[in-house]
Tab-separated table of C-alpha atoms in Angstrom:
chain	number	residue	atom	x	y	z
L	1	MET	CA	0.000	0.000	0.000
L	2	GLU	CA	2.883	2.417	0.682
L	3	ALA	CA	4.202	1.858	-2.836
L	4	LEU	CA	0.703	2.327	-4.229
L	5	ILE	CA	0.261	5.595	-2.334
L	6	GLY	CA	3.672	6.705	-3.577
L	7	SER	CA	2.607	6.086	-7.162
L	8	ILE	CA	-0.400	8.381	-6.614
L	9	TYR	CA	1.870	11.334	-5.907
L	10	GLU	CA	4.369	10.354	-8.598
L	11	SER	CA	1.520	10.560	-11.096
L	12	THR	CA	0.885	14.232	-10.300
L	13	VAL	CA	4.109	15.202	-12.110
L	14	ALA	CA	4.272	12.358	-14.637
L	15	GLY	CA	3.820	13.239	-18.289
L	16	SER	CA	1.191	10.502	-18.621
L	17	GLY	CA	-0.767	11.737	-15.596
L	18	PHE	CA	-2.432	9.050	-13.477
L	19	VAL	CA	-1.711	6.158	-15.852
L	20	LEU	CA	1.228	5.140	-13.627
L	21	PHE	CA	-0.982	4.897	-10.555
L	22	LEU	CA	-3.736	3.031	-12.409
L	23	SER	CA	-1.309	0.400	-13.677
L	24	HIS	CA	-0.025	-0.162	-10.120
L	25	LEU	CA	-3.599	-0.251	-8.829
L	26	ALA	CA	-4.542	-2.876	-11.429
L	27	ALA	CA	-1.639	-5.101	-10.407
L	28	HIS	CA	-2.330	-4.768	-6.685
L	29	PHE	CA	-6.068	-5.554	-6.872
L	30	ARG	CA	-5.920	-7.994	-9.841
L	31	LEU	CA	-8.058	-5.753	-12.029
L	32	ARG	CA	-9.198	-6.186	-15.590
L	33	SER	CA	-9.088	-2.399	-16.139
L	34	ALA	CA	-9.227	0.966	-14.394
L	35	GLN	CA	-10.209	4.522	-15.370
L	36	LEU	CA	-9.917	7.897	-13.681
L	37	ILE	CA	-12.298	10.248	-15.482
L	38	VAL	CA	-13.673	13.773	-15.169
L	39	ARG	CA	-17.288	13.866	-16.334
L	40	ASN	CA	-20.362	16.035	-16.105
L	41	LEU	CA	-23.053	14.826	-13.729
L	42	HIS	CA	-25.873	15.922	-16.045
L	43	SER	CA	-24.641	15.474	-19.616
L	44	HIS	CA	-22.172	12.624	-18.852
L	45	ALA	CA	-19.629	14.378	-21.094
L	46	ILE	CA	-16.044	13.357	-20.303
L	47	ARG	CA	-13.364	16.077	-20.275
L	48	GLY	CA	-10.390	14.166	-18.885
L	49	ALA	CA	-9.577	10.475	-18.771
L	50	TRP	CA	-6.665	8.272	-17.753
L	51	SER	CA	-6.950	4.517	-18.083
L	52	SER	CA	-5.190	1.217	-17.706
L	53	HIS	CA	-6.095	-1.656	-20.060
L	54	THR	CA	-9.065	0.253	-21.501
L	55	ASP	CA	-9.352	1.333	-25.117
L	56	ALA	CA	-10.221	5.000	-25.661
L	57	GLU	CA	-13.073	3.837	-27.875
L	58	TRP	CA	-14.825	2.186	-24.932
L	59	ILE	CA	-14.448	5.331	-22.802
L	60	GLN	CA	-16.053	7.346	-25.583
L	61	ARG	CA	-18.898	4.841	-25.907
L	62	TYR	CA	-19.454	5.101	-22.167
L	63	ALA	CA	-19.688	8.908	-22.410
L	64	ASP	CA	-21.904	8.942	-25.506
L	65	ASP	CA	-24.355	6.185	-24.617
L	66	TYR	CA	-23.822	3.633	-21.883
L	67	GLY	CA	-22.904	5.876	-18.941
L	68	ARG	CA	-26.537	6.761	-18.325
L	69	GLU	CA	-27.301	3.084	-17.658
L	70	ASP	CA	-24.411	2.453	-15.270
L	71	ARG	CA	-26.195	1.375	-12.096
L	72	LEU	CA	-23.002	1.517	-10.007
L	73	ALA	CA	-22.337	5.107	-11.084
L	74	HIS	CA	-25.913	6.014	-10.116
L	75	VAL	CA	-25.454	4.464	-6.671
L	76	MET	CA	-22.137	6.260	-6.198
L	77	MET	CA	-23.467	9.692	-7.226
L	78	THR	CA	-26.628	9.469	-5.116
L	79	SER	CA	-24.919	8.148	-1.973
L	80	PRO	CA	-22.571	9.778	0.566
L	81	SER	CA	-19.098	10.397	-0.819
L	82	GLY	CA	-15.812	9.438	0.803
L	83	ARG	CA	-15.975	5.713	0.135
L	84	PHE	CA	-15.848	3.092	-2.605
L	85	TYR	CA	-18.990	1.327	-3.793
L	86	ALA	CA	-18.874	-2.168	-5.322
L	87	SER	CA	-21.311	-3.716	-7.759
L	88	ASN	CA	-21.352	-7.034	-5.891
L	89	ARG	CA	-22.288	-5.280	-2.622
L	90	ASP	CA	-24.176	-2.085	-3.420
L	91	ILE	CA	-26.321	-2.795	-6.499
L	92	PRO	CA	-29.677	-4.426	-5.679
L	93	ASP	CA	-30.496	-7.471	-7.827
L	94	ILE	CA	-27.030	-7.437	-9.351
L	95	ASP	CA	-27.500	-10.894	-10.938
L	96	SER	CA	-30.645	-9.769	-12.765
L	97	PHE	CA	-28.915	-6.561	-13.880
L	98	LEU	CA	-25.988	-8.523	-15.334
L	99	LYS	CA	-28.310	-10.924	-17.151
L	100	HIS	CA	-30.885	-8.570	-18.627
L	101	SER	CA	-29.529	-5.001	-18.944
L	102	ARG	CA	-28.270	-3.564	-22.200
L	103	PHE	CA	-25.367	-2.022	-20.274
L	104	ALA	CA	-24.165	-5.449	-19.153
L	105	ARG	CA	-24.833	-7.118	-22.495
L	106	GLU	CA	-23.304	-4.505	-24.806
L	107	TYR	CA	-20.741	-2.745	-22.625
L	108	LEU	CA	-19.543	-5.028	-19.812
L	109	ALA	CA	-19.652	-8.468	-21.464
L	110	PRO	CA	-17.605	-7.577	-24.593
L	111	GLN	CA	-14.827	-6.315	-22.304
L	112	GLY	CA	-14.937	-9.356	-20.043
L	113	ILE	CA	-16.067	-7.307	-17.022
L	114	ALA	CA	-18.047	-9.047	-14.268
L	115	HIS	CA	-17.420	-6.887	-11.166
L	116	ALA	CA	-16.715	-3.186	-10.599
L	117	ALA	CA	-16.066	-0.656	-7.858
L	118	ALA	CA	-16.084	3.139	-8.003
L	119	ALA	CA	-15.657	6.284	-5.903
L	120	THR	CA	-16.003	10.029	-6.372
L	121	ILE	CA	-12.636	11.704	-5.851
L	122	HIS	CA	-13.384	15.381	-6.407
L	123	VAL	CA	-16.446	17.522	-7.170
L	124	GLU	CA	-16.303	20.919	-8.863
L	125	GLY	CA	-19.780	22.108	-9.756
L	126	SER	CA	-21.327	19.549	-12.108
L	127	TRP	CA	-17.929	18.013	-12.900
L	128	HIS	CA	-17.040	14.877	-10.954
L	129	THR	CA	-13.637	13.213	-10.899
L	130	GLN	CA	-14.358	9.492	-10.486
L	131	LEU	CA	-12.313	6.324	-10.236
L	132	PHE	CA	-13.771	3.139	-11.770
L	133	ILE	CA	-12.105	-0.253	-11.469
L	134	GLN	CA	-13.238	-3.570	-13.023
L	135	ARG	CA	-12.572	-7.285	-12.618
L	136	ARG	CA	-13.304	-10.444	-14.549
L	137	HIS	CA	-15.296	-13.333	-12.995
L	138	ASP	CA	-12.027	-14.575	-11.531
L	139	PRO	CA	-10.896	-13.345	-8.934
L	140	GLY	CA	-14.488	-12.431	-8.089
L	141	GLY	CA	-16.155	-9.459	-6.431
L	142	PHE	CA	-14.579	-6.982	-4.035
L	143	SER	CA	-14.318	-8.003	-0.377
L	144	ASP	CA	-14.810	-5.758	2.659
L	145	ALA	CA	-11.057	-5.854	3.297
L	146	GLU	CA	-10.300	-4.755	-0.270
L	147	LEU	CA	-12.837	-1.933	-0.127
L	148	ALA	CA	-11.279	-0.792	3.163
L	149	GLU	CA	-7.886	-0.682	1.414
L	150	LEU	CA	-9.371	1.289	-1.444
L	151	ASP	CA	-10.951	3.731	1.010
L	152	ARG	CA	-7.501	4.333	2.497
L	153	LEU	CA	-6.395	5.622	-0.897
L	154	LEU	CA	-9.169	8.213	-1.199
L	155	PRO	CA	-7.611	11.068	0.856
L	156	HIS	CA	-4.362	10.666	-1.087
L	157	LEU	CA	-6.208	10.640	-4.412
L	158	GLN	CA	-8.160	13.751	-3.450
L	159	ARG	CA	-4.962	15.629	-2.629
L	160	ALA	CA	-3.185	14.324	-5.731
L	161	VAL	CA	-5.997	15.375	-8.080
L	162	LEU	CA	-5.906	18.910	-6.667
L	163	ILE	CA	-2.097	19.028	-6.914
L	164	HIS	CA	-2.228	17.805	-10.505
L	165	GLN	CA	-4.868	20.400	-11.366
L	166	ARG	CA	-2.826	23.253	-9.854
L	167	LEU	CA	0.340	22.085	-11.610
L	168	LEU	CA	-1.471	21.998	-14.946
L	169	GLU	CA	-2.817	25.501	-14.346
L	170	SER	CA	0.652	26.782	-13.405
L	171	ARG	CA	2.259	25.175	-16.441
L	172	PHE	CA	-0.433	26.558	-18.705
L	173	ASP	CA	-0.049	30.026	-17.197
L	174	ALA	CA	3.709	29.912	-17.772
L	175	LEU	CA	3.345	28.672	-21.351
L	176	ALA	CA	0.661	31.246	-22.061
L	177	MET	CA	2.887	34.002	-20.691
L	178	HIS	CA	5.794	32.885	-22.877
L	179	GLY	CA	3.558	32.638	-25.911
L	180	ALA	CA	1.967	36.044	-25.314
L	181	LEU	CA	5.298	37.852	-24.970
L	182	ASP	CA	6.785	36.000	-27.944
L	183	ALA	CA	4.014	37.447	-30.090
L	184	PHE	CA	5.619	40.888	-29.777
L	185	ALA	CA	8.497	42.013	-31.932
L	186	THR	CA	9.663	44.425	-29.212
L	187	PRO	CA	12.213	42.834	-26.831
L	188	VAL	CA	10.567	42.438	-23.419
L	189	LEU	CA	11.481	40.708	-20.155
L	190	MET	CA	9.288	39.847	-17.177
L	191	LEU	CA	10.949	40.004	-13.745
L	192	ASN	CA	9.592	38.776	-10.426
L	193	GLN	CA	9.700	40.744	-7.170
L	194	LEU	CA	13.276	39.589	-6.540
L	195	GLY	CA	14.389	40.958	-9.894
L	196	LYS	CA	14.803	37.508	-11.410
L	197	VAL	CA	14.025	37.194	-15.110
L	198	MET	CA	11.108	34.787	-15.371
L	199	VAL	CA	10.264	35.243	-19.073
L	200	ALA	CA	12.292	36.712	-21.936
L	201	ASN	CA	10.623	36.762	-25.324
L	202	GLN	CA	12.484	35.733	-28.449
L	203	ALA	CA	13.305	39.312	-29.394
L	204	ALA	CA	14.858	39.990	-25.966
L	205	GLN	CA	16.810	36.747	-26.101
L	206	ALA	CA	18.185	37.819	-29.494
L	207	VAL	CA	19.363	41.166	-28.071
L	208	LEU	CA	21.017	39.562	-25.050
L	209	ALA	CA	22.521	36.749	-27.133
L	210	ARG	CA	24.367	39.351	-29.214
L	211	GLY	CA	26.321	40.213	-26.113
L	212	ALA	CA	24.903	43.724	-26.178
L	213	PRO	CA	27.487	46.006	-24.520
L	214	GLY	CA	26.356	47.356	-21.192
L	215	ILE	CA	23.696	44.782	-20.380
L	216	SER	CA	23.651	41.019	-19.813
L	217	LEU	CA	22.023	38.157	-17.926
L	218	GLU	CA	23.904	36.654	-14.987
L	219	ALA	CA	22.338	33.678	-13.189
L	220	GLY	CA	18.916	34.800	-14.388
L	221	ASN	CA	19.409	38.375	-13.195
L	222	LEU	CA	19.529	41.420	-15.463
L	223	LEU	CA	22.942	43.035	-14.989
L	224	ILE	CA	23.923	46.543	-16.157
L	225	GLU	CA	27.627	47.326	-16.257
L	226	ALA	CA	27.367	51.037	-15.435
L	227	PRO	CA	27.010	51.291	-11.618
L	228	ASP	CA	24.719	54.331	-11.745
L	229	SER	CA	22.372	52.655	-14.224
L	230	GLU	CA	22.408	49.427	-12.194
L	231	ARG	CA	21.376	51.318	-9.061
L	232	GLN	CA	18.666	53.130	-10.988
L	233	LEU	CA	17.247	49.855	-12.312
L	234	SER	CA	17.235	48.396	-8.790
L	235	THR	CA	15.313	51.468	-7.581
L	236	TYR	CA	12.763	51.085	-10.366
L	237	LEU	CA	12.224	47.407	-9.569
L	238	ARG	CA	11.826	48.060	-5.837
L	239	LEU	CA	9.391	50.857	-6.583
L	240	GLY	CA	7.238	48.415	-8.478
L	241	GLU	CA	6.742	46.254	-5.369
L	242	SER	CA	4.243	48.732	-3.897
L	243	VAL	CA	2.724	50.072	-7.091
L	244	HIS	CA	-0.202	48.399	-8.832
L	245	ALA	CA	-0.629	48.248	-12.583
L	246	ASP	CA	-3.453	50.802	-12.652
L	247	THR	CA	-1.332	53.513	-10.997
L	248	ALA	CA	2.165	52.549	-12.115
L	249	SER	CA	3.906	54.904	-14.513
L	250	PRO	CA	6.650	53.698	-16.872
L	251	ARG	CA	10.188	54.382	-15.673
L	252	THR	CA	12.878	55.001	-18.289
L	253	LEU	CA	16.583	54.229	-18.205
L	254	ARG	CA	19.197	54.864	-20.911
L	255	ILE	CA	22.293	52.666	-21.049
L	256	GLN	CA	25.414	53.909	-22.807
L	257	ARG	CA	27.061	51.188	-24.877
L	258	GLY	CA	30.302	52.670	-26.126
L	259	ALA	CA	31.527	54.255	-29.329
L	260	GLY	CA	29.563	53.595	-32.501
L	261	LEU	CA	26.449	52.283	-30.726
L	262	SER	CA	23.311	54.179	-29.822
L	263	PRO	CA	22.193	54.099	-26.184
L	264	LEU	CA	19.884	51.243	-25.237
L	265	THR	CA	16.656	52.466	-23.646
L	266	LEU	CA	14.900	50.433	-20.954
L	267	VAL	CA	11.301	51.149	-19.997
L	268	VAL	CA	10.209	49.509	-16.734
L	269	THR	CA	6.550	49.190	-15.771
L	270	THR	CA	4.636	47.205	-13.150
L	271	VAL	CA	1.877	44.697	-13.863
L	272	ARG	CA	-0.433	42.889	-11.483
L	273	LEU	CA	-0.700	39.140	-12.083
L	274	THR	CA	-4.028	37.978	-10.673
L	275	GLN	CA	-4.248	34.337	-9.630
L	276	HIS	CA	-7.251	31.997	-9.888
L	277	ASP	CA	-8.238	32.590	-6.259
L	278	GLY	CA	-8.377	36.365	-6.772
L	279	ASP	CA	-5.051	37.026	-5.054
L	280	GLY	CA	-2.179	38.431	-7.063
L	281	ILE	CA	1.470	39.406	-7.204
L	282	ASP	CA	3.363	42.263	-8.805
L	283	ALA	CA	5.858	41.746	-11.601
L	284	SER	CA	7.963	44.106	-13.690
L	285	LEU	CA	7.992	44.317	-17.458
L	286	VAL	CA	11.241	45.628	-18.933
L	287	PHE	CA	11.047	46.738	-22.573
L	288	LEU	CA	14.327	47.060	-24.493
L	289	PHE	CA	14.548	49.610	-27.310
L	290	ASP	CA	17.668	49.309	-29.449
L	291	PRO	CA	17.820	52.012	-32.153
L	292	ASP	CA	20.371	49.931	-34.063
L	293	LEU	CA	17.947	47.044	-34.423
L	294	ARG	CA	14.726	47.489	-36.329
L	295	ALA	CA	12.188	44.729	-35.895
L	296	ALA	CA	10.606	43.764	-39.179
L	297	PRO	CA	6.836	43.559	-39.590
L	298	ASP	CA	5.305	40.252	-40.514
L	299	PRO	CA	4.841	40.160	-44.323
L	300	ALA	CA	1.901	37.739	-44.173
L	301	MET	CA	0.125	40.023	-41.698
L	302	LEU	CA	0.882	43.026	-43.923
L	303	ALA	CA	-0.634	41.272	-46.905
L	304	MET	CA	-3.770	40.409	-44.953
L	305	LEU	CA	-4.229	43.840	-43.335
L	306	PHE	CA	-3.678	45.976	-46.410
L	307	GLY	CA	-4.367	43.600	-49.295
L	308	LEU	CA	-0.753	43.658	-50.485
L	309	SER	CA	0.753	41.172	-52.892
L	310	GLU	CA	3.721	39.084	-51.763
L	311	ALA	CA	6.126	41.389	-53.629
L	312	GLU	CA	4.492	44.526	-52.185
L	313	ALA	CA	4.637	43.129	-48.656
L	314	ALA	CA	8.346	42.287	-49.091
L	315	LEU	CA	9.019	45.838	-50.319
L	316	THR	CA	7.196	47.301	-47.308
L	317	VAL	CA	9.194	45.126	-44.915
L	318	GLY	CA	12.434	46.342	-46.461
L	319	LEU	CA	11.425	50.007	-46.177
L	320	CYS	CA	10.421	49.512	-42.518
L	321	LYS	CA	13.900	48.092	-41.868
L	322	GLY	CA	15.421	51.286	-43.229
L	323	GLU	CA	16.613	49.942	-46.575
L	324	SER	CA	16.595	52.179	-49.639
L	325	LEU	CA	14.870	51.448	-52.919
L	326	GLU	CA	18.282	51.165	-54.607
L	327	THR	CA	19.469	48.562	-52.081
L	328	LEU	CA	16.218	46.605	-52.337
L	329	ALA	CA	16.379	46.633	-56.134
L	330	GLU	CA	19.887	45.198	-56.022
L	331	THR	CA	19.174	42.506	-53.406
L	332	ARG	CA	15.893	41.464	-55.062
L	333	ASN	CA	17.346	41.628	-58.576
L	334	VAL	CA	14.615	43.895	-59.962
L	335	THR	CA	14.658	47.332	-61.545
L	336	LEU	CA	14.009	50.594	-59.731
L	337	ASN	CA	11.025	51.222	-61.993
L	338	THR	CA	9.500	47.923	-60.858
L	339	LEU	CA	9.884	48.903	-57.202
L	340	ARG	CA	8.503	52.377	-57.819
L	341	THR	CA	5.426	50.843	-59.446
L	342	GLN	CA	4.994	48.472	-56.495
L	343	LEU	CA	5.490	51.325	-54.014
L	344	LYS	CA	2.785	53.406	-55.732
L	345	SER	CA	0.411	50.459	-55.356
L	346	VAL	CA	1.379	50.103	-51.668
L	347	PHE	CA	0.669	53.820	-51.094
L	348	ASN	CA	-2.792	53.417	-52.634
L	349	LYS	CA	-3.648	50.326	-50.604
L	350	THR	CA	-2.404	51.743	-47.281
L	351	GLY	CA	-3.805	55.253	-47.783
L	352	THR	CA	-0.379	56.893	-47.529
L	353	ARG	CA	1.617	59.239	-49.765
L	354	ARG	CA	5.216	59.132	-48.530
L	355	GLN	CA	7.603	56.434	-47.286
L	356	ALA	CA	7.798	57.973	-43.805
L	357	GLU	CA	4.004	57.970	-43.593
L	358	LEU	CA	3.912	54.361	-44.791
L	359	VAL	CA	6.429	53.243	-42.153
L	360	ALA	CA	4.476	55.061	-39.434
L	361	ARG	CA	1.243	53.391	-40.562
L	362	VAL	CA	2.828	49.936	-40.512
L	363	MET	CA	4.546	50.494	-37.149
L	364	GLY	CA	1.174	51.254	-35.602
L	365	SER	CA	-0.441	48.120	-37.016
L	366	PRO	CA	-0.626	44.517	-35.691
L	367	ALA	CA	1.862	43.543	-38.411
L	368	TYR	CA	4.600	45.321	-36.458
L	369	ALA	CA	3.461	44.407	-32.967
L	370	ALA	CA	3.062	40.680	-33.602
L	371	ARG	CA	5.407	38.066	-34.940
């Protein structure tokens, strides 16, 4: 039982979820199959399912049709929770049910199932997390001693299901945060209250990977070489600890980077990250603006937003990167007249008249903000 309980908690962080626990459970209790499912009490729709020795097709059939006729599930959901119920002990007239019901004939018999036990693990509104286990005729129904052992697992399963749910939410939040920041062409970092970099989007990683003079990452911490600028950044980050997003004002810092390079500008602002329980924590967003690097707009987005052809979108991208028509003509192996004709069409489609106006229009569009 100690090993079985251990496998419950191991499953909370396993990539396959509770499959590990179910396989150990099946071996310990000599089961034909086992399923841990999340289903709706009213519609019987299944949103999550882990199983051992059960085909996904049978789980879907159960959700679509047979679940409504499961007498054991009905007993379990209309009786006090906190314990396991067994078909051989808690279903009245079980022999008649197994002989004459469609559920037994079309669902249980084809899978070789003769006995079952089940318990509700967690309830969240109409959604019930339930554990079902099944046996063949041999080794027979579930004894009082076996049900007592199963009941010992319930508190551990309840805790493990909640842990697994919170871990999934945390992982999703982290992935969503990475994905959201990666959508922006502007380099941006998210720092926690200790100043540790938690998320750096692809654009920021590219800036830092270049070994940008004056700024670097050291053990996950943003480090500025100039002592005065480093102290100023520390002040900005500490200020953010007591300032909420609705009252925080951006704080600007310019970093000198030596001869031949324009200063790097950092804009620090505070955001409030609200958790699922309504509580929240403050974090700092640090935007990096490097005048020597011009992020290019997405050509596919340009084409969609303004109705540009592929060639017109490529021309617009080049102009936004600061390239001249002469340079673009040479690199694209076309004539200047061809580019001028394309540019005239771009002006018409974007409602602009000059290159500077065109670049400003594009920079203010989703094509520039998103990757």
